[in-house]
Tab-separated table of C-alpha atoms in Angstrom:
chain	number	residue	atom	x	y	z
A	1	MET	CA	0.256	0.026	-0.330
A	2	LEU	CA	2.756	2.476	0.791
A	3	THR	CA	4.398	1.422	-2.589
A	4	LYS	CA	2.202	2.233	-4.250
A	5	ILE	CA	1.191	6.089	-2.696
A	6	LYS	CA	5.351	6.972	-2.974
A	7	PHE	CA	5.116	5.428	-6.589
A	8	LYS	CA	2.499	8.243	-7.288
A	9	LEU	CA	3.734	11.216	-5.312
A	10	GLU	CA	7.100	10.571	-7.533
A	11	LEU	CA	5.178	10.416	-10.898
A	12	LEU	CA	3.526	14.097	-8.767
A	13	TRP	CA	6.459	15.110	-8.455
A	14	LEU	CA	7.908	14.579	-12.147
A	15	TYR	CA	4.941	15.901	-13.750
A	16	PHE	CA	5.570	18.955	-12.048
A	17	LYS	CA	9.112	18.803	-12.301
A	18	LYS	CA	8.185	18.942	-16.148
A	19	HIS	CA	5.383	21.455	-16.147
A	20	THR	CA	6.814	24.254	-13.573
A	21	PHE	CA	6.678	27.106	-16.121
A	22	ILE	CA	2.146	26.608	-17.420
A	23	PHE	CA	1.759	26.133	-12.914
A	24	ILE	CA	3.827	29.294	-11.873
A	25	GLY	CA	1.644	30.973	-14.337
A	26	ILE	CA	-1.803	29.910	-13.849
A	27	PHE	CA	-1.006	30.220	-10.217
A	28	LEU	CA	0.475	34.087	-10.732
A	29	VAL	CA	-2.921	35.028	-12.793
A	30	ILE	CA	-4.571	33.485	-10.445
A	31	ILE	CA	-3.587	36.372	-8.249
A	32	SER	CA	-3.350	38.442	-10.268
A	33	VAL	CA	-7.411	38.373	-10.511
A	34	VAL	CA	-7.907	38.102	-7.220
A	35	ILE	CA	-5.677	41.913	-6.733
A	36	PHE	CA	-6.971	43.068	-9.741
A	37	ARG	CA	-10.968	41.853	-10.079
A	38	LYS	CA	-12.654	45.194	-9.369
A	39	LYS	CA	-10.228	46.662	-12.436
A	40	ILE	CA	-11.295	43.979	-14.596
A	41	LEU	CA	-14.864	43.730	-13.650
A	42	GLY	CA	-14.488	47.815	-14.658
A	43	PHE	CA	-13.363	47.113	-17.449
A	44	TYR	CA	-15.524	45.435	-18.511
A	45	ASN	CA	-18.765	46.950	-17.182
A	46	LEU	CA	-19.284	44.430	-14.765
A	47	PRO	CA	-21.670	45.412	-11.116
A	48	VAL	CA	-18.541	44.493	-8.576
A	49	TRP	CA	-20.861	45.446	-5.185
A	50	HIS	CA	-23.053	43.555	-3.305
A	51	PRO	CA	-26.612	45.053	-3.207
A	52	HIS	CA	-27.330	47.492	-1.006
A	53	TYR	CA	-29.981	46.243	1.631
A	54	ILE	CA	-32.541	49.371	2.338
A	55	GLY	CA	-34.918	48.893	5.007
A	56	LEU	CA	-38.332	50.241	5.320
A	57	GLU	CA	-41.807	50.750	7.616
A	58	GLY	CA	-45.090	49.996	6.226
A	59	ARG	CA	-46.905	47.193	3.812
A	60	TYR	CA	-46.618	48.740	0.614
A	61	THR	CA	-48.184	46.848	-3.211
A	62	ILE	CA	-47.013	47.649	-7.099
A	63	ASP	CA	-50.342	49.956	-6.272
A	64	ASN	CA	-48.786	52.121	-3.753
A	65	LEU	CA	-44.978	52.149	-3.713
A	66	PRO	CA	-43.048	55.510	-2.164
A	67	ASP	CA	-42.572	57.715	-5.102
A	68	ASP	CA	-38.514	57.582	-4.699
A	69	ILE	CA	-39.491	53.504	-5.668
A	70	SER	CA	-42.076	53.861	-8.675
A	71	GLN	CA	-39.428	56.714	-9.574
A	72	LYS	CA	-36.721	54.507	-10.319
A	73	ILE	CA	-38.671	52.220	-11.310
A	74	SER	CA	-40.367	53.725	-14.501
A	75	LEU	CA	-41.720	57.246	-15.596
A	76	GLY	CA	-44.462	59.449	-16.228
A	77	LEU	CA	-45.755	61.584	-18.900
A	78	SER	CA	-44.293	64.863	-16.312
A	79	VAL	CA	-41.520	65.192	-13.289
A	80	LEU	CA	-42.165	68.004	-11.032
A	81	SER	CA	-39.421	70.652	-10.952
A	82	GLU	CA	-37.074	71.740	-8.035
A	83	ASN	CA	-40.280	74.411	-7.490
A	84	GLN	CA	-42.792	71.376	-7.964
A	85	LYS	CA	-43.916	72.558	-11.348
A	86	ALA	CA	-44.865	69.980	-13.596
A	87	ILE	CA	-43.194	69.653	-16.725
A	88	ILE	CA	-42.943	67.275	-19.584
A	89	SER	CA	-40.448	64.481	-18.607
A	90	PRO	CA	-37.766	62.062	-21.128
A	91	LEU	CA	-40.280	60.680	-23.135
A	92	VAL	CA	-41.969	63.129	-24.203
A	93	GLU	CA	-40.479	65.008	-27.397
A	94	SER	CA	-43.223	67.710	-27.332
A	95	LEU	CA	-46.556	69.060	-26.187
A	96	GLU	CA	-49.237	70.660	-27.363
A	97	ILE	CA	-52.258	72.605	-25.756
A	98	GLN	CA	-54.513	72.887	-27.475
A	99	ASN	CA	-58.879	74.267	-27.024
A	100	ASN	CA	-58.522	76.413	-24.425
A	101	ASN	CA	-55.943	74.126	-22.377
A	102	LYS	CA	-58.901	70.973	-22.649
A	103	ASP	CA	-56.937	68.635	-24.932
A	104	TYR	CA	-53.175	68.105	-24.165
A	105	ILE	CA	-51.057	65.964	-26.771
A	106	PHE	CA	-48.605	63.728	-25.982
A	107	THR	CA	-46.435	63.723	-28.597
A	108	LEU	CA	-43.912	60.749	-27.578
A	109	LYS	CA	-39.528	60.052	-27.844
A	110	ASN	CA	-39.811	56.615	-31.151
A	111	ASN	CA	-36.781	54.804	-29.233
A	112	LEU	CA	-37.919	53.993	-25.801
A	113	SER	CA	-38.867	50.619	-24.869
A	114	TRP	CA	-40.435	48.702	-21.691
A	115	SER	CA	-37.791	47.177	-18.996
A	116	ASN	CA	-38.581	43.393	-20.624
A	117	GLY	CA	-37.790	45.568	-23.934
A	118	LYS	CA	-40.968	45.820	-25.807
A	119	LYS	CA	-41.517	49.019	-27.582
A	120	PHE	CA	-43.837	51.902	-25.362
A	121	THR	CA	-45.816	53.415	-27.617
A	122	ALA	CA	-48.946	56.220	-26.952
A	123	TYR	CA	-50.828	52.295	-26.580
A	124	ASP	CA	-49.479	51.409	-23.841
A	125	VAL	CA	-50.470	54.918	-21.535
A	126	ASN	CA	-52.788	53.634	-18.381
A	127	TYR	CA	-54.197	56.802	-16.552
A	128	GLU	CA	-56.255	55.998	-14.622
A	129	ILE	CA	-58.121	60.076	-13.512
A	130	PRO	CA	-61.587	60.381	-13.112
A	131	GLY	CA	-63.275	62.835	-15.783
A	132	ILE	CA	-60.078	62.594	-18.028
A	133	THR	CA	-60.033	61.128	-21.101
A	134	ILE	CA	-56.950	59.200	-22.869
A	135	THR	CA	-56.678	58.742	-26.832
A	136	PRO	CA	-54.130	57.123	-28.308
A	137	LEU	CA	-53.909	59.551	-32.053
A	138	SER	CA	-51.241	56.882	-33.587
A	139	PRO	CA	-47.875	55.145	-31.892
A	140	SER	CA	-45.956	57.944	-30.397
A	141	VAL	CA	-49.184	60.586	-30.373
A	142	ILE	CA	-51.768	60.851	-27.514
A	143	LYS	CA	-54.357	63.037	-26.537
A	144	ILE	CA	-55.770	63.873	-22.895
A	145	SER	CA	-58.718	65.781	-22.538
A	146	SER	CA	-60.711	66.692	-20.075
A	147	GLU	CA	-64.664	68.416	-20.690
A	148	THR	CA	-63.207	71.593	-19.014
A	149	GLU	CA	-60.458	73.482	-18.171
A	150	PHE	CA	-58.259	71.188	-15.144
A	151	THR	CA	-55.076	73.055	-14.715
A	152	PRO	CA	-53.574	70.148	-12.583
A	153	ILE	CA	-53.919	67.671	-14.982
A	154	MET	CA	-49.743	67.951	-15.256
A	155	SER	CA	-49.294	67.245	-11.673
A	156	LEU	CA	-51.324	63.256	-11.943
A	157	LEU	CA	-49.723	62.485	-14.751
A	158	THR	CA	-46.236	62.145	-12.953
A	159	GLU	CA	-46.961	59.179	-11.650
A	160	PRO	CA	-44.767	56.360	-13.124
A	161	LEU	CA	-46.284	53.722	-15.627
A	162	ILE	CA	-45.607	50.493	-13.699
A	163	LYS	CA	-46.945	47.056	-15.757
A	164	LYS	CA	-48.808	44.391	-12.825
A	165	ASN	CA	-45.606	42.424	-13.505
A	166	PHE	CA	-42.641	45.253	-12.951
A	167	ASP	CA	-42.207	46.412	-16.103
A	168	GLY	CA	-41.401	50.308	-16.075
A	169	LEU	CA	-39.173	52.917	-18.139
A	170	GLY	CA	-37.294	53.955	-15.243
A	171	ASP	CA	-33.803	53.770	-14.938
A	172	TYR	CA	-33.448	50.671	-12.919
A	173	VAL	CA	-35.008	47.233	-13.720
A	174	VAL	CA	-37.175	44.917	-10.889
A	175	SER	CA	-35.697	41.443	-10.723
A	176	LYS	CA	-37.288	39.882	-7.371
A	177	VAL	CA	-40.236	40.487	-5.813
A	178	THR	CA	-41.366	38.650	-2.343
A	179	TYR	CA	-44.924	38.787	-0.779
A	180	GLN	CA	-45.821	38.299	2.488
A	181	GLU	CA	-49.397	38.148	3.355
A	182	GLY	CA	-50.221	40.124	0.084
A	183	TYR	CA	-47.563	42.368	0.502
A	184	ILE	CA	-44.413	43.394	-0.923
A	185	LYS	CA	-41.774	41.623	1.741
A	186	THR	CA	-38.601	42.602	-0.813
A	187	LEU	CA	-37.929	44.374	-4.123
A	188	HIS	CA	-34.674	44.105	-5.643
A	189	LEU	CA	-34.021	46.379	-8.413
A	190	LYS	CA	-31.123	45.699	-11.180
A	191	PRO	CA	-29.992	49.395	-12.329
A	192	ARG	CA	-30.938	49.025	-16.899
A	193	TYR	CA	-28.228	51.036	-18.011
A	194	LYS	CA	-25.730	51.544	-16.194
A	195	LYS	CA	-23.843	48.997	-15.009
A	196	ASP	CA	-20.747	49.923	-12.898
A	197	ILE	CA	-23.353	51.094	-9.658
A	198	SER	CA	-24.927	48.124	-7.322
A	199	SER	CA	-28.695	47.211	-7.469
A	200	ILE	CA	-31.349	48.071	-4.793
A	201	GLU	CA	-32.742	45.216	-2.657
A	202	TYR	CA	-36.043	47.482	-0.588
A	203	ARG	CA	-37.200	44.836	2.895
A	204	PHE	CA	-40.050	46.098	3.681
A	205	TYR	CA	-41.140	45.433	8.320
A	206	PHE	CA	-44.501	45.843	9.521
A	207	ASN	CA	-43.241	48.348	12.440
A	208	GLN	CA	-40.130	50.932	13.334
A	209	ALA	CA	-38.736	48.668	15.887
A	210	ASP	CA	-38.053	45.663	13.397
A	211	VAL	CA	-36.866	48.111	11.168
A	212	ILE	CA	-34.362	49.470	13.481
A	213	HIS	CA	-33.400	45.154	14.560
A	214	ALA	CA	-32.925	44.752	11.519
A	215	TYR	CA	-30.566	46.689	11.053
A	216	LYS	CA	-28.653	46.169	14.374
A	217	ILE	CA	-28.406	43.251	12.697
A	218	GLY	CA	-26.656	43.882	10.001
A	219	ASN	CA	-29.329	42.950	7.600
A	220	VAL	CA	-29.951	46.079	5.691
A	221	ASP	CA	-27.236	48.685	5.783
A	222	GLU	CA	-29.797	51.876	6.085
A	223	ILE	CA	-32.579	52.888	7.069
A	224	LYS	CA	-35.512	55.421	7.227
A	225	ILE	CA	-37.178	56.189	10.526
A	226	ASN	CA	-39.191	58.957	11.766
A	227	SER	CA	-37.779	58.542	14.901
A	228	LEU	CA	-34.133	58.625	16.691
A	229	PRO	CA	-32.560	56.533	18.512
A	230	THR	CA	-30.334	58.112	21.032
A	231	GLU	CA	-27.588	54.836	20.233
A	232	PHE	CA	-26.941	55.593	16.697
A	233	THR	CA	-25.530	58.677	17.698
A	234	GLN	CA	-22.341	56.578	18.670
A	235	TRP	CA	-22.613	53.835	16.986
A	236	HIS	CA	-19.335	53.426	15.087
A	237	LYS	CA	-18.867	52.893	11.103
A	238	THR	CA	-22.917	54.274	11.010
A	239	ASN	CA	-24.017	58.101	9.186
A	240	VAL	CA	-26.705	59.396	10.416
A	241	ASN	CA	-28.501	62.873	7.919
A	242	LYS	CA	-31.427	64.439	9.286
A	243	GLN	CA	-34.447	65.815	7.300
A	244	ILE	CA	-37.446	67.420	6.975
A	245	GLU	CA	-39.756	65.817	4.495
A	246	THR	CA	-42.329	68.857	3.615
A	247	THR	CA	-43.118	67.360	0.302
A	248	GLU	CA	-45.345	63.783	1.386
A	249	LYS	CA	-47.360	64.552	4.417
A	250	TYR	CA	-47.853	67.606	7.579
A	251	VAL	CA	-48.988	66.789	10.562
A	252	ALA	CA	-51.765	69.068	11.778
A	253	VAL	CA	-55.698	68.832	14.170
A	254	PHE	CA	-58.029	68.972	11.966
A	255	ILE	CA	-61.837	71.055	13.233
A	256	ASN	CA	-64.450	69.682	13.016
A	257	THR	CA	-66.684	73.194	11.750
A	258	GLN	CA	-69.758	72.181	11.844
A	259	LYS	CA	-69.841	70.896	15.561
A	260	LEU	CA	-67.202	73.637	16.749
A	261	GLY	CA	-68.720	76.582	13.800
A	262	SER	CA	-67.270	79.338	15.923
A	263	ARG	CA	-64.284	80.925	13.770
A	264	GLN	CA	-62.751	82.268	16.922
A	265	LEU	CA	-63.298	79.347	19.217
A	266	ARG	CA	-61.410	77.340	16.660
A	267	GLN	CA	-58.443	80.295	16.327
A	268	ALA	CA	-58.174	80.062	20.409
A	269	LEU	CA	-57.452	76.480	19.579
A	270	ALA	CA	-55.098	77.171	17.591
A	271	TYR	CA	-53.678	79.807	20.227
A	272	ALA	CA	-53.377	77.026	22.776
A	273	THR	CA	-51.503	74.428	20.471
A	274	PRO	CA	-47.554	74.578	21.129
A	275	LYS	CA	-46.257	74.084	17.525
A	276	GLY	CA	-42.868	73.046	17.974
A	277	ASP	CA	-39.313	73.682	16.468
A	278	LYS	CA	-39.976	76.836	13.761
A	279	ASN	CA	-37.616	75.168	10.978
A	280	GLU	CA	-40.183	72.027	11.231
A	281	ARG	CA	-43.141	73.891	11.406
A	282	ALA	CA	-45.749	73.766	9.262
A	283	LEU	CA	-48.202	77.039	8.197
A	284	GLY	CA	-50.133	75.495	5.577
A	285	PRO	CA	-51.471	72.481	3.140
A	286	ILE	CA	-49.282	73.365	0.755
A	287	SER	CA	-46.154	72.629	0.644
A	288	PRO	CA	-43.207	75.424	1.201
A	289	ASN	CA	-41.811	74.192	-2.028
A	290	SER	CA	-43.943	74.397	-3.720
A	291	TRP	CA	-43.891	77.596	-6.480
A	292	ALA	CA	-47.596	78.619	-4.878
A	293	TYR	CA	-45.926	78.836	-1.556
A	294	TYR	CA	-47.025	81.781	0.429
A	295	PRO	CA	-45.075	82.147	3.839
A	296	ASN	CA	-47.044	85.459	4.606
A	297	ILE	CA	-50.305	84.056	6.121
A	298	LYS	CA	-51.409	83.810	9.708
A	299	GLU	CA	-48.860	81.676	12.269
A	300	TYR	CA	-50.900	81.058	14.935
A	301	ASN	CA	-47.505	80.419	18.029
A	302	LEU	CA	-48.335	80.105	20.903
A	303	ASN	CA	-50.062	83.085	22.104
A	304	LYS	CA	-52.556	81.610	25.518
A	305	THR	CA	-53.009	85.722	25.750
A	306	ARG	CA	-55.029	85.414	22.633
A	307	ALA	CA	-56.303	82.511	22.950
A	308	LYS	CA	-57.954	83.382	26.605
A	309	GLU	CA	-59.337	86.633	24.829
A	310	LEU	CA	-61.101	84.988	21.213
A	311	LEU	CA	-62.824	82.559	24.338
A	312	LYS	CA	-64.246	84.856	26.207
A	313	GLU	CA	-67.601	84.875	24.243
A	314	GLU	CA	-67.060	81.113	23.396
A	315	LYS	CA	-68.554	78.210	26.387
A	316	ILE	CA	-67.675	75.405	24.616
A	317	GLU	CA	-68.510	71.678	28.082
A	318	HIS	CA	-65.564	69.277	26.933
A	319	LEU	CA	-63.874	68.690	23.840
A	320	ASN	CA	-62.320	65.536	23.054
A	321	LEU	CA	-59.118	64.432	20.509
A	322	SER	CA	-58.979	61.739	18.462
A	323	VAL	CA	-55.600	60.537	16.981
A	324	ASN	CA	-55.483	57.549	15.247
A	325	ASP	CA	-51.375	57.001	15.140
A	326	ARG	CA	-49.653	55.787	18.480
A	327	GLN	CA	-46.695	57.477	17.839
A	328	LEU	CA	-49.352	61.125	17.611
A	329	LEU	CA	-49.954	60.376	21.486
A	330	PRO	CA	-47.322	62.601	23.090
A	331	LEU	CA	-47.979	65.448	20.568
A	332	ALA	CA	-51.532	64.606	21.743
A	333	GLU	CA	-50.773	64.513	25.586
A	334	GLU	CA	-48.949	67.857	25.542
A	335	ILE	CA	-51.887	69.533	23.344
A	336	LYS	CA	-54.298	68.263	25.521
A	337	THR	CA	-52.871	69.539	28.416
A	338	SER	CA	-52.258	72.729	26.307
A	339	TRP	CA	-55.636	73.098	26.419
A	340	GLN	CA	-57.007	72.286	29.774
A	341	ASN	CA	-54.735	74.567	31.033
A	342	THR	CA	-54.878	77.324	28.780
A	343	LEU	CA	-58.919	77.580	28.168
A	344	GLU	CA	-59.783	75.315	31.397
A	345	ILE	CA	-61.599	72.344	28.946
A	346	PRO	CA	-62.236	69.662	29.775
A	347	VAL	CA	-60.809	67.371	27.243
A	348	SER	CA	-60.267	63.480	26.500
A	349	ILE	CA	-58.132	62.139	24.214
A	350	THR	CA	-59.324	58.961	22.243
A	351	ILE	CA	-57.755	56.227	20.220
A	352	GLU	CA	-58.720	55.342	16.956
A	353	ASN	CA	-57.414	53.146	14.120
A	354	GLN	CA	-60.182	54.553	11.529
A	355	PRO	CA	-61.489	57.426	13.600
A	356	ASN	CA	-65.525	58.582	12.309
A	357	PHE	CA	-64.818	61.766	10.137
A	358	ASP	CA	-68.974	61.989	10.527
A	359	ASN	CA	-68.372	62.105	13.710
A	360	TYR	CA	-65.858	64.129	16.121
A	361	ASP	CA	-64.855	67.029	17.191
A	362	THR	CA	-61.348	67.648	16.273
A	363	ILE	CA	-58.517	64.636	15.235
A	364	LEU	CA	-54.496	65.177	15.785
A	365	THR	CA	-53.514	63.213	11.852
A	366	TYR	CA	-51.440	63.308	9.050
A	367	GLY	CA	-52.819	65.829	5.716
A	368	ALA	CA	-51.671	64.711	2.633
A	369	ILE	CA	-49.624	67.204	0.074
A	370	THR	CA	-49.995	67.164	-3.353
A	371	LYS	CA	-48.114	67.422	-5.774
A	372	ASP	CA	-50.275	70.779	-7.134
A	373	PRO	CA	-51.372	73.099	-4.907
A	374	ASP	CA	-54.867	72.295	-6.376
A	375	GLN	CA	-56.815	71.630	-2.599
A	376	TYR	CA	-60.626	70.927	-4.543
A	377	LEU	CA	-60.216	67.532	-3.087
A	378	PHE	CA	-59.160	68.153	0.918
A	379	TRP	CA	-61.288	71.535	1.397
A	380	HIS	CA	-64.259	72.230	-1.412
A	381	SER	CA	-67.894	72.526	0.441
A	382	THR	CA	-68.293	69.669	-1.942
A	383	GLN	CA	-66.413	66.945	-1.602
A	384	THR	CA	-68.026	65.540	1.575
A	385	ASN	CA	-65.669	61.847	1.659
A	386	THR	CA	-62.116	63.614	1.335
A	387	ASN	CA	-63.449	67.190	3.005
A	388	ILE	CA	-62.953	65.453	6.443
A	389	THR	CA	-63.484	69.099	8.367
A	390	LYS	CA	-66.814	69.707	6.893
A	391	LEU	CA	-65.429	73.451	5.854
A	392	ASN	CA	-68.679	75.324	3.818
A	393	ASN	CA	-67.132	78.778	3.055
A	394	PRO	CA	-68.336	80.197	-0.469
A	395	ARG	CA	-65.079	81.984	-0.719
A	396	ILE	CA	-62.339	80.120	-0.156
A	397	ASP	CA	-65.059	77.188	-2.556
A	398	LYS	CA	-65.033	80.555	-5.290
A	399	LEU	CA	-60.965	80.644	-5.504
A	400	LEU	CA	-59.953	76.476	-5.361
A	401	GLU	CA	-62.730	76.537	-8.722
A	402	GLU	CA	-60.601	79.751	-10.528
A	403	GLY	CA	-57.392	77.599	-9.078
A	404	ARG	CA	-58.031	74.054	-11.126
A	405	GLN	CA	-59.306	76.155	-13.904
A	406	THR	CA	-57.264	79.578	-14.786
A	407	ASN	CA	-53.915	77.830	-16.689
A	408	ASP	CA	-51.947	80.870	-16.239
A	409	GLN	CA	-49.266	80.418	-13.050
A	410	ILE	CA	-49.285	83.416	-12.177
A	411	GLU	CA	-52.514	84.050	-11.895
A	412	ARG	CA	-53.126	80.700	-10.324
A	413	LYS	CA	-50.635	81.921	-7.312
A	414	LYS	CA	-52.334	84.833	-6.537
A	415	ILE	CA	-55.269	82.935	-6.071
A	416	TYR	CA	-54.066	79.934	-3.474
A	417	GLN	CA	-52.211	82.649	-1.948
A	418	GLU	CA	-55.345	84.185	-0.613
A	419	PHE	CA	-56.826	80.578	-0.503
A	420	GLN	CA	-53.872	80.191	1.468
A	421	THR	CA	-54.760	84.093	3.600
A	422	TYR	CA	-58.503	82.813	4.184
A	423	LEU	CA	-58.032	79.209	4.958
A	424	LEU	CA	-55.417	80.178	8.297
A	425	GLU	CA	-57.986	82.761	8.914
A	426	GLU	CA	-61.154	79.532	9.229
A	427	ALA	CA	-58.359	78.189	10.497
A	428	PRO	CA	-60.211	74.475	10.220
A	429	ALA	CA	-57.024	73.058	10.969
A	430	ILE	CA	-53.926	73.538	13.160
A	431	PHE	CA	-51.247	72.989	10.769
A	432	LEU	CA	-48.069	71.933	13.570
A	433	TYR	CA	-45.840	70.661	11.471
A	434	TYR	CA	-43.540	68.023	8.846
A	435	PRO	CA	-42.679	64.819	10.140
A	436	THR	CA	-38.396	64.460	10.366
A	437	VAL	CA	-36.800	61.545	8.172
A	438	TYR	CA	-33.372	60.366	10.229
A	439	THR	CA	-31.454	58.907	7.085
A	440	ILE	CA	-29.616	55.980	8.676
A	441	THR	CA	-26.681	54.359	6.677
A	442	ARG	CA	-23.898	51.932	7.554
A	443	SER	CA	-20.359	53.426	6.532
A	444	LYS	CA	-17.582	50.701	4.758
């Protein structure tokens, strides 16, 4: 047995001596590949990094993806400029507006394709917007019409065009999706054109505690959260970026104007409400990034003296403050204390996941920020399903009607500045602040 092993080793040694230079060459090639692998892969435009894993809180489907993700996957017929003005997107060659601003004729670029390689044509545009008619005139020309002049239409067309199988027209391709309880659990995006950047995998969690835990155990490289645990400021190789999010939602106390019909009472509540950091303050329902934003409106800074003066002739025995997000409970308690101490009104707090907007006093919750300054849905007296404050003011109604039927931006700006002034005077809501978003990133 030993003789056979010895014979095989001697034979292997002779073979190695005979081909020494070949073995040395192979060894050097392997070493070179290991050392210079990034440069070699970069020469062939291949990605060299593992996916960038991002953890987010929320339950999402293809129909309600966060804007940041959907805009990576695809584009709409329009995009928003820096001051929130809607302009044509890279999908569009030209736009012609006809028939007294009722018909929008889009000519599409002819070299576009979906992420699956199929050519993109006018017949693929499938927006479902009430009151809007979409008519392809040819493979590259599409007409989008409304029965009456409707200026916000361009902002509605910023919605990215994404097919049910996640095919899109953007810079990233959805390569893999997993689900949990009917919601997206992971969404893997790979770059469509630039092969020298890493892919991204979004991992979704049902609550913020799970998002933070995923980061701590190394399951994700980046998370976005609304409150910052103190330990993150001291973590090794962790960067914290704080940003005030002013484009999606704001926090406010909405007031049922049918129950609390006195404007003086609503103003008293506004003056008796603590507002917090000035940098985070929301003064009204229109984003400060918008071209229509008007900063010279009533701020209702905390003024207990003024609040008491306004309440002198008003009588109220009890007030309920509803909350539909437990993260807002500490703020609700602070508002309750201030109202009770300042106005001497008994206040109770009710936690309701699904508030009854037909029967409430006040509710602390989030308001949506629209891409266009059009506020018709939220404050016009005819919008009974979305005007939760039940505001009924003829002057405000008229301004909202004019705002969505005026095409000249200078005139529209005047209309919405006047609207913001009248709205704050009526005080159907106490605007508080914009949410803070902390981006926690693991440094390399």
